[in-house]
Amino acid sequence: MIVDLPDTTVSKIARSLVSVREEGGAVALGRVLTLIIVTADGLQEEAIEAANDASREHPMRVIVLIADPTGEPKLDAQIRVGGDAGASEVIVLRAHGPAAASQEGLITGLLLPDAPVVAWWPDHPPVSPSTSEVGRVAQRRITDASTPPFAKTRLSQLGATYAPGDTDLAWTRLTRWREQLAAVLDQPPYEPVTAVEVVGAGSSPSTGLIAAWLRLKLDVPVSWRSADPDEWEHGIQFVRLTRPSGDILLQRSNDIDATLTQPGQPSHDIVLPRRTLRECLAEELRRLDPDVLYGRVITEGWELLGPPTTTES
């Protein structure tokens, strides 16, 4: 069910939400959190779809905030429940002109009582998420360094403004890579790693993050660079771990498969699919406490890592 509320107020939206819920037979009980999505007009549907899919694991209220500081003061809203909202209820707010000036005021009256709040910027995050209007009311704050604005200094900015509760989907996309590499090092011959090489696409902030993670956890020199765009266009291409007996190489073959090469063993083809937006969002919603490891990687690990070996990043 979709209900449009043109030229409305927050109090009218709250009353309409109760009426729609009662009419449709849905209840707010069981909603475990409020997810606030701050995005731009025209970019919201992909984020809403990912949130709807994730809501089947985490029933929640989703508030989508689209603020346009231009034009006459006006607040339009849309309420989606039932089949149009997965296991959540979605409230889309379009604020124009002076009505968009206070983002915190727009969402405060729509938050679920006594439920955690998670803020997500699928694109164009604030410089400091934790001190932004929406970020101040959220326990967790999710950004995505792989989306606009694209900048070579993006990871440095994330580290400079990091506060407990911050995380980034470029880090979440590394979960399977980190699991594979940790599993390899848990097997004989248990030799120390003496050097690391990481190569990925110039558009992939995950390349820098996994290099910073390896630098932090292994405490060895890590070189990282961007592959030629003609050679590799997206994500991490390979990670090489050097040990006295030889190199361990984990190299992606395509969007689904990778090859693991180790000294004295035949090469293994492993399944390493690229993670979807829904998977990454659902993983981040499983924990509402600060991701301490991410915090250390984006601050300590990033400072230890040093610049890439090329001018691209």
PDB file of N, CA and C in Angstrom, residues 211-307:
ATOM      1  N   ALA A 211      44.425  -3.136   2.488  1.00  0.00           N
ATOM      2  CA  ALA A 211      45.859  -2.917   2.682  1.00  0.00           C
ATOM      3  C   ALA A 211      46.123  -2.362   4.081  1.00  0.00           C
ATOM      4  N   ALA A 212      45.272  -1.432   4.537  1.00  0.00           N
ATOM      5  CA  ALA A 212      45.435  -0.866   5.886  1.00  0.00           C
ATOM      6  C   ALA A 212      45.176  -1.928   6.953  1.00  0.00           C
ATOM      7  N   TRP A 213      44.194  -2.793   6.715  1.00  0.00           N
ATOM      8  CA  TRP A 213      43.910  -3.882   7.664  1.00  0.00           C
ATOM      9  C   TRP A 213      45.098  -4.826   7.793  1.00  0.00           C
ATOM     10  N   LEU A 214      45.687  -5.223   6.661  1.00  0.00           N
ATOM     11  CA  LEU A 214      46.832  -6.128   6.676  1.00  0.00           C
ATOM     12  C   LEU A 214      48.051  -5.457   7.325  1.00  0.00           C
ATOM     13  N   ARG A 215      48.223  -4.167   7.067  1.00  0.00           N
ATOM     14  CA  ARG A 215      49.338  -3.447   7.698  1.00  0.00           C
ATOM     15  C   ARG A 215      49.174  -3.403   9.208  1.00  0.00           C
ATOM     16  N   LEU A 216      47.953  -3.192   9.656  1.00  0.00           N
ATOM     17  CA  LEU A 216      47.690  -3.114  11.091  1.00  0.00           C
ATOM     18  C   LEU A 216      47.842  -4.471  11.765  1.00  0.00           C
ATOM     19  N   LYS A 217      47.272  -5.517  11.170  1.00  0.00           N
ATOM     20  CA  LYS A 217      47.222  -6.822  11.826  1.00  0.00           C
ATOM     21  C   LYS A 217      48.521  -7.607  11.699  1.00  0.00           C
ATOM     22  N   LEU A 218      49.239  -7.460  10.574  1.00  0.00           N
ATOM     23  CA  LEU A 218      50.457  -8.245  10.362  1.00  0.00           C
ATOM     24  C   LEU A 218      51.723  -7.486  10.751  1.00  0.00           C
ATOM     25  N   ASP A 219      51.623  -6.158  10.793  1.00  0.00           N
ATOM     26  CA  ASP A 219      52.766  -5.326  11.170  1.00  0.00           C
ATOM     27  C   ASP A 219      53.971  -5.602  10.284  1.00  0.00           C
ATOM     28  N   VAL A 220      53.730  -5.638   8.975  1.00  0.00           N
ATOM     29  CA  VAL A 220      54.802  -5.827   7.988  1.00  0.00           C
ATOM     30  C   VAL A 220      54.605  -4.793   6.875  1.00  0.00           C
ATOM     31  N   PRO A 221      55.627  -4.565   6.056  1.00  0.00           N
ATOM     32  CA  PRO A 221      55.467  -3.623   4.942  1.00  0.00           C
ATOM     33  C   PRO A 221      54.358  -4.085   3.987  1.00  0.00           C
ATOM     34  N   VAL A 222      53.517  -3.148   3.589  1.00  0.00           N
ATOM     35  CA  VAL A 222      52.431  -3.435   2.649  1.00  0.00           C
ATOM     36  C   VAL A 222      52.523  -2.444   1.495  1.00  0.00           C
ATOM     37  N   SER A 223      52.687  -2.960   0.289  1.00  0.00           N
ATOM     38  CA  SER A 223      52.641  -2.105  -0.895  1.00  0.00           C
ATOM     39  C   SER A 223      51.289  -2.295  -1.572  1.00  0.00           C
ATOM     40  N   TRP A 224      50.716  -1.204  -2.031  1.00  0.00           N
ATOM     41  CA  TRP A 224      49.423  -1.297  -2.717  1.00  0.00           C
ATOM     42  C   TRP A 224      49.400  -0.298  -3.862  1.00  0.00           C
ATOM     43  N   ARG A 225      48.687  -0.681  -4.878  1.00  0.00           N
ATOM     44  CA  ARG A 225      48.642   0.171  -6.057  1.00  0.00           C
ATOM     45  C   ARG A 225      47.343  -0.081  -6.826  1.00  0.00           C
ATOM     46  N   SER A 226      47.089   0.816  -7.764  1.00  0.00           N
ATOM     47  CA  SER A 226      45.920   0.684  -8.627  1.00  0.00           C
ATOM     48  C   SER A 226      46.312   0.013  -9.924  1.00  0.00           C
ATOM     49  N   ALA A 227      45.514  -0.941 -10.348  1.00  0.00           N
ATOM     50  CA  ALA A 227      45.755  -1.611 -11.619  1.00  0.00           C
ATOM     51  C   ALA A 227      45.384  -0.682 -12.768  1.00  0.00           C
ATOM     52  N   ASP A 228      45.981  -0.929 -13.916  1.00  0.00           N
ATOM     53  CA  ASP A 228      45.589  -0.198 -15.122  1.00  0.00           C
ATOM     54  C   ASP A 228      44.115  -0.455 -15.399  1.00  0.00           C
ATOM     55  N   PRO A 229      43.321   0.593 -15.685  1.00  0.00           N
ATOM     56  CA  PRO A 229      41.891   0.395 -15.944  1.00  0.00           C
ATOM     57  C   PRO A 229      41.596  -0.619 -17.043  1.00  0.00           C
ATOM     58  N   ASP A 230      42.506  -0.723 -18.019  1.00  0.00           N
ATOM     59  CA  ASP A 230      42.314  -1.720 -19.077  1.00  0.00           C
ATOM     60  C   ASP A 230      42.538  -3.142 -18.571  1.00  0.00           C
ATOM     61  N   GLU A 231      43.272  -3.233 -17.449  1.00  0.00           N
ATOM     62  CA  GLU A 231      43.590  -4.547 -16.883  1.00  0.00           C
ATOM     63  C   GLU A 231      42.541  -4.985 -15.855  1.00  0.00           C
ATOM     64  N   TRP A 232      42.067  -4.020 -15.057  1.00  0.00           N
ATOM     65  CA  TRP A 232      41.124  -4.348 -13.982  1.00  0.00           C
ATOM     66  C   TRP A 232      40.270  -3.124 -13.698  1.00  0.00           C
ATOM     67  N   GLU A 233      38.945  -3.287 -13.738  1.00  0.00           N
ATOM     68  CA  GLU A 233      38.052  -2.131 -13.677  1.00  0.00           C
ATOM     69  C   GLU A 233      37.346  -1.942 -12.338  1.00  0.00           C
ATOM     70  N   HIS A 234      37.201  -3.020 -11.546  1.00  0.00           N
ATOM     71  CA  HIS A 234      36.339  -2.897 -10.377  1.00  0.00           C
ATOM     72  C   HIS A 234      36.822  -3.757  -9.220  1.00  0.00           C
ATOM     73  N   GLY A 235      36.904  -3.166  -8.038  1.00  0.00           N
ATOM     74  CA  GLY A 235      37.210  -3.922  -6.836  1.00  0.00           C
ATOM     75  C   GLY A 235      38.664  -4.359  -6.720  1.00  0.00           C
ATOM     76  N   ILE A 236      38.915  -5.273  -5.779  1.00  0.00           N
ATOM     77  CA  ILE A 236      40.256  -5.803  -5.540  1.00  0.00           C
ATOM     78  C   ILE A 236      40.600  -6.844  -6.586  1.00  0.00           C
ATOM     79  N   GLN A 237      41.807  -6.764  -7.122  1.00  0.00           N
ATOM     80  CA  GLN A 237      42.256  -7.766  -8.092  1.00  0.00           C
ATOM     81  C   GLN A 237      42.965  -8.925  -7.403  1.00  0.00           C
ATOM     82  N   PHE A 238      43.962  -8.622  -6.551  1.00  0.00           N
ATOM     83  CA  PHE A 238      44.621  -9.723  -5.834  1.00  0.00           C
ATOM     84  C   PHE A 238      45.310  -9.211  -4.578  1.00  0.00           C
ATOM     85  N   VAL A 239      45.561 -10.162  -3.683  1.00  0.00           N
ATOM     86  CA  VAL A 239      46.371  -9.929  -2.479  1.00  0.00           C
ATOM     87  C   VAL A 239      47.460 -10.993  -2.459  1.00  0.00           C
ATOM     88  N   ARG A 240      48.710 -10.559  -2.287  1.00  0.00           N
ATOM     89  CA  ARG A 240      49.840 -11.479  -2.231  1.00  0.00           C
ATOM     90  C   ARG A 240      50.504 -11.374  -0.861  1.00  0.00           C
ATOM     91  N   LEU A 241      50.615 -12.514  -0.182  1.00  0.00           N
ATOM     92  CA  LEU A 241      51.298 -12.585   1.110  1.00  0.00           C
ATOM     93  C   LEU A 241      52.608 -13.337   0.926  1.00  0.00           C
ATOM     94  N   THR A 242      53.717 -12.714   1.273  1.00  0.00           N
ATOM     95  CA  THR A 242      55.032 -13.329   1.104  1.00  0.00           C
ATOM     96  C   THR A 242      55.486 -13.949   2.422  1.00  0.00           C
ATOM     97  N   ARG A 243      55.858 -15.260   2.359  1.00  0.00           N
ATOM     98  CA  ARG A 243      56.410 -15.973   3.510  1.00  0.00           C
ATOM     99  C   ARG A 243      57.697 -16.679   3.072  1.00  0.00           C
ATOM    100  N   PRO A 244      58.531 -17.122   4.007  1.00  0.00           N
ATOM    101  CA  PRO A 244      59.809 -17.754   3.631  1.00  0.00           C
ATOM    102  C   PRO A 244      59.653 -18.912   2.649  1.00  0.00           C
ATOM    103  N   SER A 245      58.576 -19.691   2.742  1.00  0.00           N
ATOM    104  CA  SER A 245      58.403 -20.841   1.856  1.00  0.00           C
ATOM    105  C   SER A 245      57.826 -20.474   0.503  1.00  0.00           C
ATOM    106  N   GLY A 246      57.420 -19.211   0.321  1.00  0.00           N
ATOM    107  CA  GLY A 246      56.850 -18.792  -0.950  1.00  0.00           C
ATOM    108  C   GLY A 246      55.645 -17.885  -0.747  1.00  0.00           C
ATOM    109  N   ASP A 247      55.041 -17.490  -1.865  1.00  0.00           N
ATOM    110  CA  ASP A 247      53.940 -16.533  -1.826  1.00  0.00           C
ATOM    111  C   ASP A 247      52.578 -17.221  -1.790  1.00  0.00           C
ATOM    112  N   ILE A 248      51.665 -16.618  -1.047  1.00  0.00           N
ATOM    113  CA  ILE A 248      50.252 -16.981  -1.079  1.00  0.00           C
ATOM    114  C   ILE A 248      49.554 -15.916  -1.913  1.00  0.00           C
ATOM    115  N   LEU A 249      48.819 -16.335  -2.933  1.00  0.00           N
ATOM    116  CA  LEU A 249      48.167 -15.392  -3.839  1.00  0.00           C
ATOM    117  C   LEU A 249      46.673 -15.689  -3.893  1.00  0.00           C
ATOM    118  N   LEU A 250      45.883 -14.707  -3.514  1.00  0.00           N
ATOM    119  CA  LEU A 250      44.429 -14.786  -3.647  1.00  0.00           C
ATOM    120  C   LEU A 250      44.029 -13.781  -4.720  1.00  0.00           C
ATOM    121  N   GLN A 251      43.590 -14.299  -5.864  1.00  0.00           N
ATOM    122  CA  GLN A 251      43.339 -13.445  -7.028  1.00  0.00           C
ATOM    123  C   GLN A 251      41.942 -13.691  -7.575  1.00  0.00           C
ATOM    124  N   ARG A 252      41.203 -12.608  -7.737  1.00  0.00           N
ATOM    125  CA  ARG A 252      39.856 -12.730  -8.288  1.00  0.00           C
ATOM    126  C   ARG A 252      39.923 -13.014  -9.785  1.00  0.00           C
ATOM    127  N   SER A 253      39.096 -13.967 -10.231  1.00  0.00           N
ATOM    128  CA  SER A 253      39.037 -14.309 -11.653  1.00  0.00           C
ATOM    129  C   SER A 253      37.919 -13.549 -12.352  1.00  0.00           C
ATOM    130  N   ASN A 254      36.783 -13.408 -11.673  1.00  0.00           N
ATOM    131  CA  ASN A 254      35.620 -12.709 -12.225  1.00  0.00           C
ATOM    132  C   ASN A 254      34.760 -12.240 -11.051  1.00  0.00           C
ATOM    133  N   ASP A 255      33.525 -11.880 -11.328  1.00  0.00           N
ATOM    134  CA  ASP A 255      32.670 -11.346 -10.270  1.00  0.00           C
ATOM    135  C   ASP A 255      32.255 -12.388  -9.235  1.00  0.00           C
ATOM    136  N   ILE A 256      32.493 -13.657  -9.519  1.00  0.00           N
ATOM    137  CA  ILE A 256      32.047 -14.728  -8.623  1.00  0.00           C
ATOM    138  C   ILE A 256      33.197 -15.554  -8.076  1.00  0.00           C
ATOM    139  N   ASP A 257      34.209 -15.818  -8.905  1.00  0.00           N
ATOM    140  CA  ASP A 257      35.256 -16.785  -8.547  1.00  0.00           C
ATOM    141  C   ASP A 257      36.603 -16.115  -8.295  1.00  0.00           C
ATOM    142  N   ALA A 258      37.428 -16.814  -7.522  1.00  0.00           N
ATOM    143  CA  ALA A 258      38.806 -16.410  -7.283  1.00  0.00           C
ATOM    144  C   ALA A 258      39.676 -17.658  -7.237  1.00  0.00           C
ATOM    145  N   THR A 259      40.979 -17.467  -7.361  1.00  0.00           N
ATOM    146  CA  THR A 259      41.931 -18.568  -7.319  1.00  0.00           C
ATOM    147  C   THR A 259      42.906 -18.358  -6.165  1.00  0.00           C
ATOM    148  N   LEU A 260      43.093 -19.404  -5.368  1.00  0.00           N
ATOM    149  CA  LEU A 260      44.025 -19.360  -4.248  1.00  0.00           C
ATOM    150  C   LEU A 260      45.227 -20.232  -4.592  1.00  0.00           C
ATOM    151  N   THR A 261      46.402 -19.620  -4.594  1.00  0.00           N
ATOM    152  CA  THR A 261      47.649 -20.326  -4.903  1.00  0.00           C
ATOM    153  C   THR A 261      48.558 -20.299  -3.684  1.00  0.00           C
ATOM    154  N   GLN A 262      49.056 -21.491  -3.277  1.00  0.00           N
ATOM    155  CA  GLN A 262      49.938 -21.608  -2.125  1.00  0.00           C
ATOM    156  C   GLN A 262      51.118 -22.505  -2.477  1.00  0.00           C
ATOM    157  N   PRO A 263      52.283 -22.281  -1.857  1.00  0.00           N
ATOM    158  CA  PRO A 263      53.459 -23.112  -2.139  1.00  0.00           C
ATOM    159  C   PRO A 263      53.199 -24.586  -1.816  1.00  0.00           C
ATOM    160  N   GLY A 264      53.601 -25.465  -2.730  1.00  0.00           N
ATOM    161  CA  GLY A 264      53.506 -26.899  -2.488  1.00  0.00           C
ATOM    162  C   GLY A 264      52.105 -27.455  -2.555  1.00  0.00           C
ATOM    163  N   GLN A 265      51.124 -26.671  -3.013  1.00  0.00           N
ATOM    164  CA  GLN A 265      49.754 -27.148  -3.127  1.00  0.00           C
ATOM    165  C   GLN A 265      49.193 -26.779  -4.493  1.00  0.00           C
ATOM    166  N   PRO A 266      48.255 -27.567  -4.992  1.00  0.00           N
ATOM    167  CA  PRO A 266      47.616 -27.187  -6.258  1.00  0.00           C
ATOM    168  C   PRO A 266      46.749 -25.945  -6.056  1.00  0.00           C
ATOM    169  N   SER A 267      46.556 -25.215  -7.118  1.00  0.00           N
ATOM    170  CA  SER A 267      45.703 -24.032  -7.053  1.00  0.00           C
ATOM    171  C   SER A 267      44.260 -24.439  -6.765  1.00  0.00           C
ATOM    172  N   HIS A 268      43.576 -23.616  -5.988  1.00  0.00           N
ATOM    173  CA  HIS A 268      42.191 -23.893  -5.631  1.00  0.00           C
ATOM    174  C   HIS A 268      41.289 -22.790  -6.188  1.00  0.00           C
ATOM    175  N   ASP A 269      40.235 -23.184  -6.860  1.00  0.00           N
ATOM    176  CA  ASP A 269      39.212 -22.230  -7.266  1.00  0.00           C
ATOM    177  C   ASP A 269      38.201 -22.118  -6.140  1.00  0.00           C
ATOM    178  N   ILE A 270      37.953 -20.908  -5.687  1.00  0.00           N
ATOM    179  CA  ILE A 270      37.023 -20.692  -4.581  1.00  0.00           C
ATOM    180  C   ILE A 270      35.938 -19.714  -5.012  1.00  0.00           C
ATOM    181  N   VAL A 271      34.806 -19.807  -4.357  1.00  0.00           N
ATOM    182  CA  VAL A 271      33.699 -18.897  -4.640  1.00  0.00           C
ATOM    183  C   VAL A 271      33.881 -17.631  -3.804  1.00  0.00           C
ATOM    184  N   LEU A 272      33.982 -16.497  -4.483  1.00  0.00           N
ATOM    185  CA  LEU A 272      34.190 -15.209  -3.809  1.00  0.00           C
ATOM    186  C   LEU A 272      33.331 -14.149  -4.516  1.00  0.00           C
ATOM    187  N   PRO A 273      32.009 -14.264  -4.424  1.00  0.00           N
ATOM    188  CA  PRO A 273      31.140 -13.344  -5.170  1.00  0.00           C
ATOM    189  C   PRO A 273      31.199 -11.932  -4.619  1.00  0.00           C
ATOM    190  N   ARG A 274      31.017 -10.973  -5.499  1.00  0.00           N
ATOM    191  CA  ARG A 274      30.911  -9.595  -5.055  1.00  0.00           C
ATOM    192  C   ARG A 274      29.643  -9.446  -4.223  1.00  0.00           C
ATOM    193  N   ARG A 275      29.721  -8.701  -3.168  1.00  0.00           N
ATOM    194  CA  ARG A 275      28.595  -8.569  -2.251  1.00  0.00           C
ATOM    195  C   ARG A 275      27.603  -7.528  -2.766  1.00  0.00           C
ATOM    196  N   THR A 276      26.316  -7.837  -2.615  1.00  0.00           N
ATOM    197  CA  THR A 276      25.276  -6.911  -3.029  1.00  0.00           C
ATOM    198  C   THR A 276      25.083  -5.830  -1.969  1.00  0.00           C
ATOM    199  N   LEU A 277      24.409  -4.767  -2.380  1.00  0.00           N
ATOM    200  CA  LEU A 277      24.118  -3.689  -1.439  1.00  0.00           C
ATOM    201  C   LEU A 277      23.258  -4.204  -0.293  1.00  0.00           C
ATOM    202  N   ARG A 278      22.308  -5.077  -0.587  1.00  0.00           N
ATOM    203  CA  ARG A 278      21.427  -5.628   0.441  1.00  0.00           C
ATOM    204  C   ARG A 278      22.232  -6.435   1.461  1.00  0.00           C
ATOM    205  N   GLU A 279      23.184  -7.247   0.987  1.00  0.00           N
ATOM    206  CA  GLU A 279      23.998  -8.060   1.889  1.00  0.00           C
ATOM    207  C   GLU A 279      24.825  -7.181   2.823  1.00  0.00           C
ATOM    208  N   CYS A 280      25.427  -6.132   2.247  1.00  0.00           N
ATOM    209  CA  CYS A 280      26.268  -5.253   3.061  1.00  0.00           C
ATOM    210  C   CYS A 280      25.444  -4.508   4.103  1.00  0.00           C
ATOM    211  N   LEU A 281      24.274  -4.002   3.694  1.00  0.00           N
ATOM    212  CA  LEU A 281      23.431  -3.286   4.641  1.00  0.00           C
ATOM    213  C   LEU A 281      22.945  -4.211   5.749  1.00  0.00           C
ATOM    214  N   ALA A 282      22.497  -5.411   5.381  1.00  0.00           N
ATOM    215  CA  ALA A 282      22.013  -6.361   6.383  1.00  0.00           C
ATOM    216  C   ALA A 282      23.110  -6.713   7.377  1.00  0.00           C
ATOM    217  N   GLU A 283      24.345  -6.869   6.904  1.00  0.00           N
ATOM    218  CA  GLU A 283      25.451  -7.188   7.824  1.00  0.00           C
ATOM    219  C   GLU A 283      25.678  -6.053   8.808  1.00  0.00           C
ATOM    220  N   GLU A 284      25.644  -4.825   8.333  1.00  0.00           N
ATOM    221  CA  GLU A 284      25.875  -3.698   9.232  1.00  0.00           C
ATOM    222  C   GLU A 284      24.759  -3.554  10.264  1.00  0.00           C
ATOM    223  N   LEU A 285      23.548  -3.958   9.903  1.00  0.00           N
ATOM    224  CA  LEU A 285      22.430  -3.830  10.844  1.00  0.00           C
ATOM    225  C   LEU A 285      22.426  -4.945  11.888  1.00  0.00           C
ATOM    226  N   ARG A 286      23.269  -5.959  11.703  1.00  0.00           N
ATOM    227  CA  ARG A 286      23.331  -7.039  12.695  1.00  0.00           C
ATOM    228  C   ARG A 286      24.014  -6.595  13.978  1.00  0.00           C
ATOM    229  N   ARG A 287      24.807  -5.555  13.903  1.00  0.00           N
ATOM    230  CA  ARG A 287      25.495  -5.084  15.102  1.00  0.00           C
ATOM    231  C   ARG A 287      25.245  -3.592  15.235  1.00  0.00           C
ATOM    232  N   LEU A 288      24.819  -3.188  16.425  1.00  0.00           N
ATOM    233  CA  LEU A 288      24.546  -1.781  16.668  1.00  0.00           C
ATOM    234  C   LEU A 288      25.564  -1.169  17.629  1.00  0.00           C
ATOM    235  N   ASP A 289      26.575  -1.983  18.007  1.00  0.00           N
ATOM    236  CA  ASP A 289      27.672  -1.443  18.801  1.00  0.00           C
ATOM    237  C   ASP A 289      28.766  -0.969  17.846  1.00  0.00           C
ATOM    238  N   PRO A 290      29.671  -0.122  18.296  1.00  0.00           N
ATOM    239  CA  PRO A 290      30.732   0.378  17.416  1.00  0.00           C
ATOM    240  C   PRO A 290      31.596  -0.751  16.857  1.00  0.00           C
ATOM    241  N   ASP A 291      31.981  -0.625  15.585  1.00  0.00           N
ATOM    242  CA  ASP A 291      32.899  -1.574  14.963  1.00  0.00           C
ATOM    243  C   ASP A 291      34.322  -1.121  15.302  1.00  0.00           C
ATOM    244  N   VAL A 292      34.852  -1.671  16.370  1.00  0.00           N
ATOM    245  CA  VAL A 292      36.152  -1.229  16.882  1.00  0.00           C
ATOM    246  C   VAL A 292      37.264  -1.492  15.868  1.00  0.00           C
ATOM    247  N   LEU A 293      37.213  -2.652  15.191  1.00  0.00           N
ATOM    248  CA  LEU A 293      38.263  -2.982  14.228  1.00  0.00           C
ATOM    249  C   LEU A 293      38.267  -1.991  13.075  1.00  0.00           C
ATOM    250  N   TYR A 294      37.095  -1.673  12.544  1.00  0.00           N
ATOM    251  CA  TYR A 294      37.046  -0.671  11.466  1.00  0.00           C
ATOM    252  C   TYR A 294      37.647   0.647  11.941  1.00  0.00           C
ATOM    253  N   GLY A 295      37.314   1.039  13.152  1.00  0.00           N
ATOM    254  CA  GLY A 295      37.857   2.280  13.680  1.00  0.00           C
ATOM    255  C   GLY A 295      39.376   2.273  13.726  1.00  0.00           C
ATOM    256  N   ARG A 296      39.953   1.153  14.133  1.00  0.00           N
ATOM    257  CA  ARG A 296      41.411   1.064  14.183  1.00  0.00           C
ATOM    258  C   ARG A 296      42.019   1.056  12.778  1.00  0.00           C
ATOM    259  N   VAL A 297      41.351   0.372  11.845  1.00  0.00           N
ATOM    260  CA  VAL A 297      41.878   0.296  10.478  1.00  0.00           C
ATOM    261  C   VAL A 297      41.867   1.665   9.814  1.00  0.00           C
ATOM    262  N   ILE A 298      40.749   2.394   9.946  1.00  0.00           N
ATOM    263  CA  ILE A 298      40.620   3.667   9.234  1.00  0.00           C
ATOM    264  C   ILE A 298      41.448   4.769   9.873  1.00  0.00           C
ATOM    265  N   THR A 299      41.896   4.568  11.099  1.00  0.00           N
ATOM    266  CA  THR A 299      42.729   5.574  11.764  1.00  0.00           C
ATOM    267  C   THR A 299      44.172   5.080  11.888  1.00  0.00           C
ATOM    268  N   GLU A 300      44.430   4.097  12.752  1.00  0.00           N
ATOM    269  CA  GLU A 300      45.793   3.612  12.966  1.00  0.00           C
ATOM    270  C   GLU A 300      46.364   2.939  11.720  1.00  0.00           C
ATOM    271  N   GLY A 301      45.599   1.987  11.150  1.00  0.00           N
ATOM    272  CA  GLY A 301      46.096   1.255   9.994  1.00  0.00           C
ATOM    273  C   GLY A 301      46.349   2.155   8.807  1.00  0.00           C
ATOM    274  N   TRP A 302      45.452   3.101   8.582  1.00  0.00           N
ATOM    275  CA  TRP A 302      45.606   3.996   7.429  1.00  0.00           C
ATOM    276  C   TRP A 302      46.832   4.891   7.586  1.00  0.00           C
ATOM    277  N   GLU A 303      47.100   5.343   8.808  1.00  0.00           N
ATOM    278  CA  GLU A 303      48.274   6.177   9.040  1.00  0.00           C
ATOM    279  C   GLU A 303      49.560   5.374   8.852  1.00  0.00           C
ATOM    280  N   LEU A 304      49.560   4.100   9.242  1.00  0.00           N
ATOM    281  CA  LEU A 304      50.738   3.266   9.086  1.00  0.00           C
ATOM    282  C   LEU A 304      51.005   2.871   7.630  1.00  0.00           C
ATOM    283  N   LEU A 305      49.942   2.831   6.839  1.00  0.00           N
ATOM    284  CA  LEU A 305      50.041   2.245   5.493  1.00  0.00           C
ATOM    285  C   LEU A 305      50.928   3.045   4.559  1.00  0.00           C
ATOM    286  N   GLY A 306      50.747   4.320   4.497  1.00  0.00           N
ATOM    287  CA  GLY A 306      51.494   5.122   3.526  1.00  0.00           C
ATOM    288  C   GLY A 306      50.774   5.173   2.195  1.00  0.00           C
ATOM    289  N   PRO A 307      51.232   6.026   1.283  1.00  0.00           N
ATOM    290  CA  PRO A 307      50.542   6.231   0.005  1.00  0.00           C
ATOM    291  C   PRO A 307      50.704   5.031  -0.935  1.00  0.00           C
TER     292      PRO A 307
END
